[in-house]
Amino acid sequence: MTQHLMHHPSGWVERLARFGYASKGIVYAIVGLLAAQVAFGTGGRTTDTQGALQTIAQQPFGQLLLTLIAIGLIGYVLWRFVQAIKDPENKGTDAKGWAQRIGYVINGFLYGSLAFSAVQIILGSGGNNNSNSTQDWTAKLLTQPFGQWLVGTGGAFIIGLGFYQFYQAYSVKFRRELNLTELSHKEQKWVIGICRFGLVARGIVFCIIGWFLIQAATQSNAQAAGGLDEALQALAQQAYGAWLLGFVALGLIAYGIYMVVKARYSQLVVN
């Protein structure tokens, strides 16, 4: 659709969006890689997206790499807000359209928070991995009127998002957003297979995080809540935990690859 926007006034938006997808993909791939090392007994650790940023910062040229990731994440956030406000994909103003556009805004704020964490680490003020942030805001919500109901609803919503990832993997509707014509038929099958695997893994993680929140709501106990790190730990503690963690870890790497595929092959509509 909009393949060459070098002279288009919105060309910078497209480039930022692509850079953003790639940055998000790198963060998820690092989370998956670290968890895979745990599963296969070669070190590593379970962590979340903020922990992945810490890991990047500790590498050679880490500050430079993290600066690029931060710029990319900011680009991703801007693209989400463009999608929500300008509606270039014509989601519309019916209930379904508004739901998707509000979803873009929520997603934008979540990754805006991650971009802010990256900037804090770069500036040296984000040294501690804030792994209990989910528990912190859950505790705040539980003190509000109808707090348990809010947390439980949030958990159900996240489980719903998890099932939506499964639906995307099953229906392969994301295929429409990608222009893979320059790849051979066999290459296309591999790319689509990796993307589907990534969506399934992310769906599993969402369902676990949502279940944690429902448990926190029913017990009125914020300690029961958990994010990506705790979800991976929960998998590791099950029977055949190494296998389960390994499957999801490889899936998160696949999801990272899917984001890079989106960065390269998405047919972005920018108007």
Coordinates of N, CA and C in Angstrom, one line a residue, residues 55-238:
T55 N 19.5 -6.1 30.9 CA 20.4 -7.0 30.2 C 21.1 -6.3 29.0
I56 N 20.3 -5.5 28.2 CA 20.9 -4.8 27.1 C 21.9 -3.8 27.6
A57 N 21.6 -3.1 28.7 CA 22.5 -2.1 29.3 C 23.8 -2.7 29.7
Q58 N 23.8 -3.9 30.1 CA 25.0 -4.6 30.6 C 26.0 -5.1 29.6
Q59 N 25.5 -5.0 28.3 CA 26.4 -5.6 27.2 C 27.4 -4.5 26.8
P60 N 28.4 -5.0 26.0 CA 29.3 -4.0 25.4 C 28.5 -3.0 24.5
F61 N 28.8 -1.7 24.6 CA 28.1 -0.7 23.9 C 26.6 -0.7 24.4
G62 N 26.4 -1.2 25.6 CA 25.0 -1.3 26.1 C 24.2 0.0 26.1
Q63 N 24.9 1.1 26.5 CA 24.2 2.4 26.6 C 23.7 2.8 25.2
L64 N 24.6 2.6 24.2 CA 24.2 3.0 22.8 C 23.1 2.1 22.3
L65 N 23.2 0.8 22.6 CA 22.1 -0.1 22.2 C 20.8 0.2 22.8
L66 N 20.9 0.5 24.1 CA 19.6 0.8 24.9 C 19.1 2.2 24.4
T67 N 19.9 3.1 24.0 CA 19.4 4.4 23.5 C 18.6 4.2 22.2
L68 N 19.2 3.3 21.4 CA 18.5 3.0 20.1 C 17.1 2.3 20.4
I69 N 17.2 1.4 21.4 CA 15.9 0.7 21.7 C 14.9 1.7 22.3
A70 N 15.4 2.6 23.1 CA 14.5 3.6 23.7 C 13.8 4.4 22.6
I71 N 14.6 4.9 21.6 CA 14.1 5.7 20.5 C 13.1 4.8 19.7
G72 N 13.4 3.6 19.5 CA 12.5 2.7 18.8 C 11.2 2.5 19.6
L73 N 11.2 2.3 20.9 CA 10.0 2.2 21.7 C 9.2 3.4 21.7
I74 N 9.8 4.6 21.7 CA 9.1 5.9 21.6 C 8.4 5.9 20.2
G75 N 9.1 5.5 19.2 CA 8.5 5.4 17.9 C 7.3 4.5 17.8
Y76 N 7.4 3.4 18.5 CA 6.3 2.4 18.6 C 5.1 3.1 19.3
V77 N 5.3 3.8 20.4 CA 4.3 4.5 21.1 C 3.6 5.5 20.3
L78 N 4.4 6.4 19.5 CA 3.8 7.4 18.7 C 3.0 6.7 17.6
W79 N 3.4 5.6 17.0 CA 2.6 4.9 16.0 C 1.3 4.4 16.6
R80 N 1.3 3.9 17.8 CA 0.1 3.4 18.4 C -0.9 4.6 18.6
F81 N -0.4 5.8 19.0 CA -1.3 6.9 19.1 C -1.8 7.5 17.8
V82 N -0.9 7.4 16.7 CA -1.4 7.7 15.4 C -2.5 6.8 15.0
Q83 N -2.3 5.5 15.2 CA -3.4 4.5 14.9 C -4.7 4.8 15.6
A84 N -4.6 5.2 16.9 CA -5.8 5.5 17.7 C -6.5 6.8 17.3
I85 N -5.7 7.8 17.0 CA -6.3 9.2 16.9 C -6.6 9.4 15.4
K86 N -5.7 9.1 14.5 CA -5.9 9.4 13.1 C -6.6 8.3 12.4
D87 N -6.6 7.1 13.0 CA -7.3 6.0 12.4 C -7.0 5.7 10.9
P88 N -5.7 5.6 10.6 CA -5.3 5.4 9.2 C -5.8 4.0 8.6
E89 N -6.1 3.1 9.5 CA -6.6 1.7 9.1 C -8.1 1.7 9.0
N90 N -8.8 2.8 9.2 CA -10.2 2.9 9.1 C -10.9 1.9 10.0
K91 N -10.5 1.8 11.3 CA -11.2 0.9 12.2 C -12.6 1.4 12.5
G92 N -12.9 2.7 12.3 CA -14.2 3.3 12.4 C -14.6 3.7 13.8
T93 N -15.8 4.1 13.9 CA -16.3 4.7 15.2 C -17.4 3.8 15.8
D94 N -17.6 2.6 15.3 CA -18.6 1.7 15.9 C -17.9 1.1 17.2
A95 N -18.7 0.2 17.9 CA -18.1 -0.3 19.2 C -16.8 -1.1 19.0
K96 N -16.8 -1.9 17.9 CA -15.6 -2.7 17.7 C -14.4 -1.8 17.3
G97 N -14.7 -0.7 16.5 CA -13.6 0.2 16.1 C -13.0 1.0 17.3
W98 N -14.0 1.5 18.1 CA -13.5 2.2 19.3 C -12.7 1.3 20.3
A99 N -13.2 0.0 20.4 CA -12.5 -0.9 21.3 C -11.0 -1.1 20.8
Q100 N -10.9 -1.3 19.5 CA -9.5 -1.5 19.0 C -8.7 -0.2 19.1
R101 N -9.3 0.9 18.9 CA -8.5 2.2 19.0 C -8.2 2.5 20.5
I102 N -9.0 2.2 21.4 CA -8.7 2.3 22.8 C -7.6 1.4 23.2
G103 N -7.7 0.2 22.6 CA -6.6 -0.8 22.8 C -5.3 -0.3 22.4
Y104 N -5.2 0.4 21.3 CA -4.0 1.0 20.8 C -3.4 2.0 21.8
V105 N -4.3 2.8 22.4 CA -3.9 3.8 23.4 C -3.4 3.2 24.6
I106 N -4.0 2.1 25.2 CA -3.6 1.4 26.3 C -2.2 0.8 26.0
N107 N -2.1 0.2 24.9 CA -0.8 -0.4 24.4 C 0.3 0.6 24.4
G108 N -0.1 1.8 23.9 CA 0.9 2.9 23.8 C 1.4 3.4 25.1
F109 N 0.5 3.5 26.1 CA 0.9 3.9 27.5 C 1.8 2.8 28.1
L110 N 1.5 1.5 27.9 CA 2.3 0.4 28.4 C 3.7 0.5 27.9
Y111 N 3.8 0.7 26.6 CA 5.2 0.7 26.0 C 5.8 2.1 26.2
G112 N 5.0 3.1 26.5 CA 5.6 4.4 26.9 C 6.3 4.3 28.3
S113 N 5.6 3.5 29.2 CA 6.2 3.2 30.5 C 7.6 2.5 30.3
L114 N 7.6 1.5 29.4 CA 8.8 0.8 29.1 C 9.9 1.7 28.5
A115 N 9.5 2.6 27.6 CA 10.5 3.5 27.1 C 11.0 4.4 28.2
F116 N 10.2 4.8 29.1 CA 10.6 5.7 30.2 C 11.6 4.9 31.1
S117 N 11.3 3.6 31.3 CA 12.3 2.8 32.1 C 13.6 2.7 31.4
A118 N 13.6 2.6 30.0 CA 14.9 2.6 29.3 C 15.6 3.9 29.5
V119 N 14.9 5.0 29.4 CA 15.6 6.3 29.6 C 16.2 6.4 31.0
Q120 N 15.4 5.9 32.0 CA 15.9 6.0 33.4 C 17.2 5.2 33.5
I121 N 17.3 4.0 32.9 CA 18.5 3.1 33.0 C 19.6 3.8 32.3
I122 N 19.4 4.5 31.1 CA 20.4 5.2 30.4 C 21.0 6.3 31.3
L123 N 20.1 7.0 32.0 CA 20.5 8.1 32.8 C 21.0 7.7 34.2
G124 N 21.0 6.4 34.4 CA 21.6 5.8 35.7 C 20.6 5.9 36.9
S125 N 19.3 6.2 36.6 CA 18.4 6.3 37.8 C 17.4 5.2 37.8
G126 N 17.7 4.1 37.0 CA 16.8 3.0 37.0 C 17.5 1.7 37.2
G127 N 18.4 1.7 38.2 CA 19.3 0.6 38.4 C 18.6 -0.7 38.9
N128 N 17.5 -0.6 39.6 CA 16.9 -1.7 40.2 C 15.7 -2.2 39.3
N129 N 15.7 -3.5 39.0 CA 14.6 -4.0 38.2 C 13.4 -4.0 39.0
N130 N 12.4 -3.2 38.6 CA 11.2 -3.1 39.3 C 10.2 -4.2 39.0
S131 N 10.6 -5.4 39.5 CA 9.8 -6.6 39.1 C 8.5 -6.7 39.8
N132 N 8.3 -5.9 40.8 CA 7.0 -6.0 41.6 C 6.0 -4.9 41.2
S133 N 6.3 -4.2 40.0 CA 5.4 -3.2 39.6 C 3.9 -3.6 39.5
T134 N 3.7 -4.8 39.0 CA 2.4 -5.4 38.9 C 1.7 -5.5 40.3
Q135 N 2.5 -6.0 41.3 CA 2.0 -6.1 42.6 C 1.7 -4.7 43.2
D136 N 2.6 -3.7 42.9 CA 2.4 -2.4 43.4 C 1.1 -1.8 43.0
W137 N 0.8 -1.8 41.7 CA -0.4 -1.1 41.2 C -1.6 -2.0 41.6
T138 N -1.5 -3.3 41.7 CA -2.6 -4.2 42.1 C -3.0 -3.8 43.6
A139 N -1.9 -3.6 44.4 CA -2.2 -3.2 45.8 C -2.9 -1.9 45.9
K140 N -2.5 -0.9 45.0 CA -3.2 0.4 45.0 C -4.7 0.2 44.6
L141 N -4.9 -0.6 43.6 CA -6.3 -0.8 43.1 C -7.1 -1.4 44.1
L142 N -6.6 -2.4 44.9 CA -7.3 -3.1 45.9 C -7.8 -2.2 47.0
T143 N -7.1 -1.1 47.2 CA -7.5 -0.2 48.3 C -8.7 0.7 47.9
Q144 N -9.0 0.7 46.6 CA -10.0 1.6 46.0 C -11.4 1.0 46.3
P145 N -12.5 1.8 46.2 CA -13.8 1.2 46.2 C -14.0 0.3 45.0
F146 N -14.6 -0.8 45.2 CA -14.7 -1.8 44.1 C -13.4 -2.3 43.6
G147 N -12.3 -2.2 44.4 CA -11.0 -2.5 44.0 C -10.9 -4.0 43.5
Q148 N -11.4 -4.9 44.3 CA -11.4 -6.3 43.9 C -12.0 -6.6 42.6
W149 N -13.2 -5.9 42.4 CA -13.9 -6.0 41.1 C -13.0 -5.5 40.0
L150 N -12.4 -4.4 40.2 CA -11.5 -3.8 39.1 C -10.4 -4.7 38.8
V151 N -9.7 -5.2 39.8 CA -8.6 -6.1 39.6 C -9.0 -7.4 38.8
G152 N -10.1 -8.0 39.3 CA -10.7 -9.2 38.7 C -11.1 -9.0 37.2
T153 N -11.7 -7.8 37.0 CA -12.1 -7.4 35.6 C -10.8 -7.3 34.7
G154 N -9.8 -6.7 35.3 CA -8.5 -6.5 34.6 C -7.9 -7.9 34.2
G155 N -8.0 -8.8 35.2 CA -7.5 -10.2 34.9 C -8.3 -10.9 33.8
A156 N -9.6 -10.7 33.9 CA -10.4 -11.4 32.8 C -10.1 -10.7 31.5
F157 N -9.9 -9.4 31.5 CA -9.6 -8.7 30.2 C -8.3 -9.2 29.6
I158 N -7.3 -9.4 30.5 CA -6.0 -9.9 30.0 C -6.1 -11.3 29.5
I159 N -6.9 -12.2 30.2 CA -7.1 -13.5 29.7 C -7.8 -13.5 28.3
G160 N -8.7 -12.5 28.2 CA -9.4 -12.3 26.9 C -8.4 -11.9 25.8
L161 N -7.4 -11.1 26.1 CA -6.3 -10.7 25.2 C -5.5 -11.9 24.8
G162 N -5.3 -12.8 25.8 CA -4.6 -14.1 25.6 C -5.3 -14.9 24.6
F163 N -6.6 -15.1 24.7 CA -7.4 -15.9 23.8 C -7.4 -15.2 22.4
Y164 N -7.4 -13.9 22.4 CA -7.3 -13.2 21.1 C -6.0 -13.5 20.4
Q165 N -4.9 -13.6 21.1 CA -3.6 -14.1 20.5 C -3.8 -15.5 19.9
F166 N -4.5 -16.4 20.6 CA -4.7 -17.7 20.1 C -5.5 -17.6 18.8
Y167 N -6.6 -16.8 18.8 CA -7.4 -16.6 17.6 C -6.6 -16.1 16.4
Q168 N -5.7 -15.1 16.7 CA -4.9 -14.6 15.6 C -4.0 -15.7 15.0
A169 N -3.4 -16.5 16.0 CA -2.5 -17.6 15.5 C -3.3 -18.6 14.7
Y170 N -4.6 -18.9 15.1 CA -5.4 -19.9 14.4 C -5.9 -19.4 13.1
S171 N -6.4 -18.1 13.1 CA -7.0 -17.6 11.9 C -6.0 -17.1 10.8
V172 N -4.8 -16.8 11.3 CA -3.7 -16.2 10.4 C -4.2 -14.9 9.8
K173 N -5.1 -14.1 10.4 CA -5.5 -12.9 9.8 C -4.4 -11.9 9.7
F174 N -3.4 -12.0 10.6 CA -2.2 -11.1 10.6 C -1.5 -11.1 9.3
R175 N -1.7 -12.2 8.5 CA -1.1 -12.4 7.2 C -1.4 -11.3 6.2
R176 N -2.6 -10.7 6.4 CA -3.1 -9.7 5.5 C -2.3 -8.4 5.6
E177 N -1.7 -8.2 6.8 CA -0.9 -7.0 7.1 C 0.5 -7.0 6.6
L178 N 0.9 -8.2 6.1 CA 2.3 -8.4 5.7 C 2.4 -8.6 4.2
N179 N 3.4 -7.9 3.6 CA 3.6 -8.1 2.1 C 4.8 -9.0 2.0
L180 N 4.6 -10.3 1.8 CA 5.7 -11.3 1.8 C 6.0 -11.8 0.3
T181 N 5.6 -11.0 -0.7 CA 5.7 -11.4 -2.0 C 7.1 -11.7 -2.5
E182 N 8.1 -11.0 -1.9 CA 9.5 -11.2 -2.3 C 10.1 -12.5 -1.7
L183 N 9.3 -13.1 -0.8 CA 9.8 -14.4 -0.3 C 9.3 -15.6 -1.1
S184 N 10.0 -16.7 -1.1 CA 9.5 -17.9 -1.8 C 8.3 -18.5 -1.0
H185 N 7.6 -19.4 -1.6 CA 6.5 -20.0 -0.9 C 6.9 -20.7 0.3
K186 N 8.1 -21.4 0.3 CA 8.6 -22.1 1.4 C 9.0 -21.2 2.5
E187 N 9.6 -20.1 2.1 CA 10.0 -19.0 3.1 C 8.8 -18.4 3.8
Q188 N 7.8 -18.2 3.0 CA 6.5 -17.6 3.6 C 5.9 -18.5 4.6
K189 N 5.9 -19.8 4.3 CA 5.4 -20.8 5.3 C 6.1 -20.8 6.6
W190 N 7.5 -20.7 6.5 CA 8.3 -20.7 7.7 C 8.0 -19.4 8.5
V191 N 8.0 -18.3 7.8 CA 7.7 -17.0 8.5 C 6.4 -17.0 9.2
I192 N 5.4 -17.5 8.5 CA 4.0 -17.5 9.1 C 4.0 -18.5 10.3
G193 N 4.7 -19.6 10.1 CA 4.7 -20.6 11.2 C 5.4 -20.0 12.5
I194 N 6.5 -19.3 12.3 CA 7.2 -18.7 13.4 C 6.3 -17.6 14.1
C195 N 5.6 -16.8 13.3 CA 4.7 -15.8 13.8 C 3.6 -16.4 14.6
R196 N 3.0 -17.5 14.1 CA 1.9 -18.2 14.8 C 2.4 -18.7 16.1
F197 N 3.5 -19.3 16.1 CA 4.1 -19.9 17.4 C 4.3 -18.8 18.4
G198 N 4.8 -17.6 17.9 CA 5.0 -16.5 18.8 C 3.7 -16.0 19.5
L199 N 2.7 -15.9 18.7 CA 1.4 -15.5 19.2 C 0.8 -16.5 20.2
V200 N 1.0 -17.8 20.0 CA 0.5 -18.8 20.9 C 1.2 -18.6 22.3
A201 N 2.6 -18.4 22.2 CA 3.3 -18.3 23.5 C 2.9 -17.0 24.2
R202 N 2.7 -15.9 23.5 CA 2.3 -14.7 24.1 C 0.9 -14.8 24.7
G203 N 0.0 -15.6 24.1 CA -1.3 -15.9 24.6 C -1.2 -16.6 25.9
I204 N -0.4 -17.6 26.0 CA -0.2 -18.4 27.2 C 0.2 -17.5 28.3
V205 N 1.2 -16.6 28.1 CA 1.7 -15.7 29.1 C 0.6 -14.8 29.6
F206 N -0.2 -14.3 28.7 CA -1.3 -13.4 29.0 C -2.3 -14.1 29.9
C207 N -2.6 -15.3 29.6 CA -3.6 -16.1 30.4 C -3.1 -16.3 31.8
I208 N -1.8 -16.6 31.9 CA -1.2 -16.8 33.3 C -1.3 -15.5 34.1
I209 N -0.9 -14.4 33.5 CA -0.9 -13.1 34.1 C -2.3 -12.7 34.5
G210 N -3.3 -13.0 33.7 CA -4.7 -12.7 34.0 C -5.2 -13.6 35.1
W211 N -4.8 -14.8 35.1 CA -5.2 -15.7 36.2 C -4.6 -15.2 37.6
F212 N -3.3 -14.8 37.5 CA -2.7 -14.2 38.8 C -3.6 -13.1 39.3
L213 N -4.0 -12.2 38.4 CA -4.8 -11.0 38.8 C -6.2 -11.4 39.4
I214 N -6.8 -12.5 38.8 CA -8.1 -12.9 39.3 C -7.9 -13.5 40.7
Q215 N -6.8 -14.3 40.9 CA -6.4 -14.8 42.2 C -6.2 -13.7 43.2
A216 N -5.5 -12.6 42.8 CA -5.3 -11.5 43.7 C -6.6 -10.8 44.1
A217 N -7.5 -10.7 43.1 CA -8.8 -10.1 43.4 C -9.6 -11.0 44.4
T218 N -9.7 -12.3 44.1 CA -10.6 -13.1 45.0 C -10.0 -13.3 46.4
Q219 N -8.6 -13.2 46.5 CA -8.0 -13.3 47.8 C -7.8 -11.9 48.5
S220 N -8.0 -10.9 47.7 CA -7.7 -9.5 48.1 C -6.3 -9.4 48.6
N221 N -5.4 -10.0 47.8 CA -4.0 -10.1 48.1 C -3.1 -9.7 46.9
A222 N -2.5 -8.6 47.0 CA -1.7 -8.1 45.8 C -0.5 -9.0 45.6
Q223 N 0.0 -9.7 46.6 CA 1.1 -10.6 46.4 C 0.9 -11.7 45.4
A224 N -0.4 -12.0 45.2 CA -0.8 -13.1 44.2 C -0.6 -12.6 42.8
A225 N -0.5 -11.3 42.6 CA -0.4 -10.8 41.2 C 1.0 -10.9 40.7
G226 N 1.1 -10.9 39.4 CA 2.5 -11.1 38.9 C 2.5 -10.7 37.4
G227 N 3.6 -10.4 36.9 CA 3.8 -10.0 35.5 C 4.4 -11.1 34.7
L228 N 5.1 -10.7 33.6 CA 5.8 -11.6 32.7 C 6.8 -12.5 33.4
D229 N 7.6 -11.9 34.3 CA 8.6 -12.7 35.0 C 8.0 -13.8 35.9
E230 N 6.9 -13.4 36.6 CA 6.3 -14.4 37.5 C 5.6 -15.4 36.7
A231 N 5.0 -15.1 35.6 CA 4.4 -16.1 34.7 C 5.4 -17.1 34.2
L232 N 6.6 -16.7 33.9 CA 7.6 -17.6 33.4 C 8.1 -18.5 34.6
Q233 N 8.2 -17.9 35.8 CA 8.5 -18.7 37.0 C 7.5 -19.7 37.3
A234 N 6.2 -19.4 37.1 CA 5.1 -20.3 37.4 C 5.2 -21.5 36.5
L235 N 5.5 -21.3 35.2 CA 5.7 -22.4 34.2 C 6.8 -23.3 34.7
A236 N 7.9 -22.7 35.1 CA 9.1 -23.5 35.5 C 8.8 -24.4 36.7
Q237 N 7.8 -24.0 37.6 CA 7.5 -24.7 38.8 C 6.6 -25.9 38.6
Q238 N 6.0 -26.0 37.4 CA 5.1 -27.1 37.1 C 5.8 -28.4 36.8

